[in-house]
Amino acid sequence: MIKEEFKKVYEKYNPIFEPIISKMIQDNYKYFQIGETIRWGFRYDNDLAIMGTCNRKNNEIHLNIFSVKKAYEDNNLMDVEYFVIHEARHIFQNIKIKEHKAGINNGVDPNLIEKWIYEGEHYIKSLDENGNENPKYFEQDSELDAYAFSYALMKYKYKDVDLYVPKYYGNEFYSIVEDWLKYFKNYDEE
């Protein structure tokens, strides 16, 4: 049933969504700090709160077509861009992990990379076994990094933004966001 619904939604909306998502990636690519092409595609998920995921093995972003459709219908593509950037940050993390394992000094704190490695090996899902939001998911350094990066980039580009920030984040999150805002400003002034 869900596969048939996915196929119907995909056939109708992919011609609309594909150029929009591709442009989002293209417009933000210079900030991602990665050299490879970002591959992405659609998947289906009943949970509209899960906008996207990043496959750690092949660095491909999978967007929930039903979440994108809802955001599109609600005239809220900013949420889609926010999570595209979030998942692209996970690609950055995966690349830095690979470089670190190869002994390459890549400018990222090796202790942070070791945390990302550990989290990847002991990944905590966003929902617990009862389908409730899992606070431990948001406490992972890789998620804090991805949320702060994406929130800061959206704030930098659009100034006033009303985006999802996990309720578990406090001063540390906003401190990281401020650091990223300074970085983006300096990056664009160069």
CSV table of C-alpha atoms in Angstrom, one decimal:
chain,number,residue,atom,x,y,z
A,1,MET,CA,0.0,0.0,0.0
A,2,ILE,CA,2.7,2.5,1.0
A,3,LYS,CA,4.8,1.6,-2.0
A,4,GLU,CA,1.9,2.3,-4.3
A,5,GLU,CA,1.3,5.6,-2.6
A,6,PHE,CA,5.0,6.5,-2.8
A,7,LYS,CA,5.0,5.7,-6.5
A,8,LYS,CA,2.0,7.9,-7.1
A,9,VAL,CA,3.4,10.8,-5.1
A,10,TYR,CA,6.8,10.4,-6.7
A,11,GLU,CA,5.5,10.4,-10.3
A,12,LYS,CA,3.4,13.5,-9.6
A,13,TYR,CA,5.9,15.6,-7.5
A,14,ASN,CA,9.4,14.5,-8.5
A,15,PRO,CA,9.3,16.8,-11.6
A,16,ILE,CA,8.5,19.7,-9.2
A,17,PHE,CA,10.7,18.7,-6.3
A,18,GLU,CA,13.9,17.6,-8.1
A,19,PRO,CA,14.9,21.0,-9.5
A,20,ILE,CA,14.0,22.7,-6.2
A,21,ILE,CA,16.1,20.3,-4.1
A,22,SER,CA,19.0,20.3,-6.6
A,23,LYS,CA,19.0,24.2,-6.5
A,24,MET,CA,19.0,24.1,-2.6
A,25,ILE,CA,22.1,21.9,-2.7
A,26,GLN,CA,23.8,24.0,-5.4
A,27,ASP,CA,23.1,27.2,-3.6
A,28,ASN,CA,24.6,25.9,-0.3
A,29,TYR,CA,27.3,23.8,-1.7
A,30,LYS,CA,30.1,26.3,-1.1
A,31,TYR,CA,29.4,26.1,2.6
A,32,PHE,CA,29.5,22.4,2.9
A,33,GLN,CA,33.3,22.1,2.8
A,34,ILE,CA,33.2,18.8,0.8
A,35,GLY,CA,34.7,18.0,-2.6
A,36,GLU,CA,32.4,15.3,-3.8
A,37,THR,CA,29.0,15.6,-5.5
A,38,ILE,CA,26.1,15.2,-3.2
A,39,ARG,CA,23.8,12.4,-4.3
A,40,TRP,CA,20.3,12.3,-3.1
A,41,GLY,CA,16.9,10.7,-3.7
A,42,PHE,CA,13.5,10.2,-2.3
A,43,ARG,CA,12.3,7.5,0.1
A,44,TYR,CA,9.0,7.0,1.9
A,45,ASP,CA,8.3,7.1,5.6
A,46,ASN,CA,5.0,7.3,7.5
A,47,ASP,CA,6.6,9.7,10.0
A,48,LEU,CA,6.4,13.2,8.5
A,49,ALA,CA,8.8,14.4,11.3
A,50,ILE,CA,11.6,12.5,9.6
A,51,MET,CA,12.5,14.8,6.7
A,52,GLY,CA,15.7,13.0,5.7
A,53,THR,CA,18.5,10.7,6.4
A,54,CYS,CA,22.1,10.2,5.3
A,55,ASN,CA,23.3,6.8,4.4
A,56,ARG,CA,26.7,6.6,6.1
A,57,LYS,CA,28.0,3.9,3.7
A,58,ASN,CA,27.5,5.8,0.5
A,59,ASN,CA,27.0,9.4,1.6
A,60,GLU,CA,23.6,9.6,-0.1
A,61,ILE,CA,20.8,11.8,1.3
A,62,HIS,CA,17.4,10.3,1.3
A,63,LEU,CA,14.5,12.7,1.7
A,64,ASN,CA,11.0,11.6,2.8
A,65,ILE,CA,8.9,12.5,-0.2
A,66,PHE,CA,5.8,12.8,2.1
A,67,SER,CA,7.5,15.3,4.4
A,68,VAL,CA,8.7,17.3,1.4
A,69,LYS,CA,5.2,17.2,-0.1
A,70,LYS,CA,3.7,18.5,3.2
A,71,ALA,CA,6.3,21.3,3.4
A,72,TYR,CA,5.6,22.2,-0.2
A,73,GLU,CA,1.8,22.3,0.4
A,74,ASP,CA,2.3,24.4,3.5
A,75,ASN,CA,4.5,26.8,1.6
A,76,ASN,CA,7.4,26.0,3.9
A,77,LEU,CA,10.3,24.8,1.8
A,78,MET,CA,12.6,26.5,4.3
A,79,ASP,CA,12.2,23.3,6.5
A,80,VAL,CA,13.3,21.2,3.5
A,81,GLU,CA,16.4,23.3,2.9
A,82,TYR,CA,17.2,23.2,6.6
A,83,PHE,CA,17.2,19.4,6.6
A,84,VAL,CA,19.0,19.1,3.3
A,85,ILE,CA,21.8,21.2,4.9
A,86,HIS,CA,21.6,19.0,8.0
A,87,GLU,CA,22.1,15.8,6.1
A,88,ALA,CA,24.9,17.4,4.0
A,89,ARG,CA,26.7,18.1,7.2
A,90,HIS,CA,26.5,14.4,8.0
A,91,ILE,CA,28.2,13.8,4.7
A,92,PHE,CA,31.0,16.2,5.8
A,93,GLN,CA,31.3,14.3,9.0
A,94,ASN,CA,31.6,10.9,7.2
A,95,ILE,CA,34.3,12.3,4.9
A,96,LYS,CA,36.2,13.6,7.9
A,97,ILE,CA,35.9,10.3,9.6
A,98,LYS,CA,37.3,8.5,6.6
A,99,GLU,CA,40.2,10.9,6.3
A,100,HIS,CA,40.9,10.6,10.0
A,101,LYS,CA,41.0,6.8,9.7
A,102,ALA,CA,43.4,7.2,6.8
A,103,GLY,CA,45.7,9.3,9.0
A,104,ILE,CA,45.0,12.5,7.2
A,105,ASN,CA,45.1,15.7,9.4
A,106,ASN,CA,42.0,17.4,8.1
A,107,GLY,CA,41.6,20.4,10.4
A,108,VAL,CA,38.8,18.9,12.5
A,109,ASP,CA,39.5,18.2,16.2
A,110,PRO,CA,40.5,14.5,16.3
A,111,ASN,CA,38.7,14.1,19.6
A,112,LEU,CA,35.4,15.2,18.0
A,113,ILE,CA,36.0,12.9,15.1
A,114,GLU,CA,36.5,10.0,17.5
A,115,LYS,CA,33.2,10.9,19.1
A,116,TRP,CA,31.5,10.8,15.7
A,117,ILE,CA,33.1,7.4,15.0
A,118,TYR,CA,31.8,6.1,18.3
A,119,GLU,CA,28.3,7.5,17.7
A,120,GLY,CA,28.2,5.9,14.3
A,121,GLU,CA,29.1,2.5,15.8
A,122,HIS,CA,26.6,3.0,18.6
A,123,TYR,CA,24.0,5.0,16.8
A,124,ILE,CA,21.0,6.1,18.8
A,125,LYS,CA,17.8,6.6,16.7
A,126,SER,CA,15.6,9.7,16.9
A,127,LEU,CA,12.7,7.7,18.2
A,128,ASP,CA,12.7,5.2,21.0
A,129,GLU,CA,11.2,1.7,20.9
A,130,ASN,CA,7.8,3.2,21.7
A,131,GLY,CA,7.9,5.8,18.9
A,132,ASN,CA,8.6,8.7,21.2
A,133,GLU,CA,11.3,11.4,20.6
A,134,ASN,CA,14.6,10.2,22.0
A,135,PRO,CA,16.6,12.8,23.9
A,136,LYS,CA,19.8,10.7,23.7
A,137,TYR,CA,19.6,11.1,19.9
A,138,PHE,CA,19.9,14.8,20.1
A,139,GLU,CA,22.8,14.6,22.7
A,140,GLN,CA,25.0,12.9,20.1
A,141,ASP,CA,27.8,15.2,19.0
A,142,SER,CA,27.2,14.4,15.4
A,143,GLU,CA,23.6,15.6,15.7
A,144,LEU,CA,24.4,18.7,17.7
A,145,ASP,CA,27.0,19.6,15.1
A,146,ALA,CA,24.6,19.0,12.2
A,147,TYR,CA,21.7,20.9,13.8
A,148,ALA,CA,24.0,23.9,14.8
A,149,PHE,CA,25.6,24.0,11.3
A,150,SER,CA,22.3,23.9,9.4
A,151,TYR,CA,20.5,26.3,11.8
A,152,ALA,CA,23.4,28.8,11.5
A,153,LEU,CA,23.5,28.6,7.7
A,154,MET,CA,19.8,29.2,7.5
A,155,LYS,CA,20.0,32.1,9.9
A,156,TYR,CA,23.0,33.6,8.0
A,157,LYS,CA,21.1,33.4,4.7
A,158,TYR,CA,17.6,34.4,5.8
A,159,LYS,CA,18.2,36.3,9.1
A,160,ASP,CA,15.0,35.7,11.0
A,161,VAL,CA,14.2,32.0,10.8
A,162,ASP,CA,11.6,29.9,12.6
A,163,LEU,CA,13.1,26.4,12.4
A,164,TYR,CA,13.0,23.4,14.6
A,165,VAL,CA,15.5,23.4,17.4
A,166,PRO,CA,15.5,20.4,19.6
A,167,LYS,CA,14.2,21.4,23.1
A,168,TYR,CA,17.2,19.7,24.6
A,169,TYR,CA,19.6,22.3,23.2
A,170,GLY,CA,20.6,25.3,25.3
A,171,ASN,CA,23.5,27.7,25.5
A,172,GLU,CA,26.0,25.3,23.9
A,173,PHE,CA,23.9,25.1,20.8
A,174,TYR,CA,23.5,28.8,20.4
A,175,SER,CA,27.2,29.4,21.1
A,176,ILE,CA,28.1,27.0,18.3
A,177,VAL,CA,25.6,28.7,16.0
A,178,GLU,CA,27.2,32.1,16.8
A,179,ASP,CA,30.6,30.7,15.9
A,180,TRP,CA,29.2,29.4,12.6
A,181,LEU,CA,27.6,32.8,11.8
A,182,LYS,CA,31.0,34.4,12.2
A,183,TYR,CA,32.6,31.8,10.0
A,184,PHE,CA,30.0,32.3,7.2
A,185,LYS,CA,30.4,36.1,7.4
A,186,ASN,CA,34.2,35.8,7.1
A,187,TYR,CA,34.0,33.2,4.4
A,188,ASP,CA,31.8,35.4,2.2
A,189,GLU,CA,34.0,38.5,2.8
A,190,GLU,CA,37.1,36.7,1.5
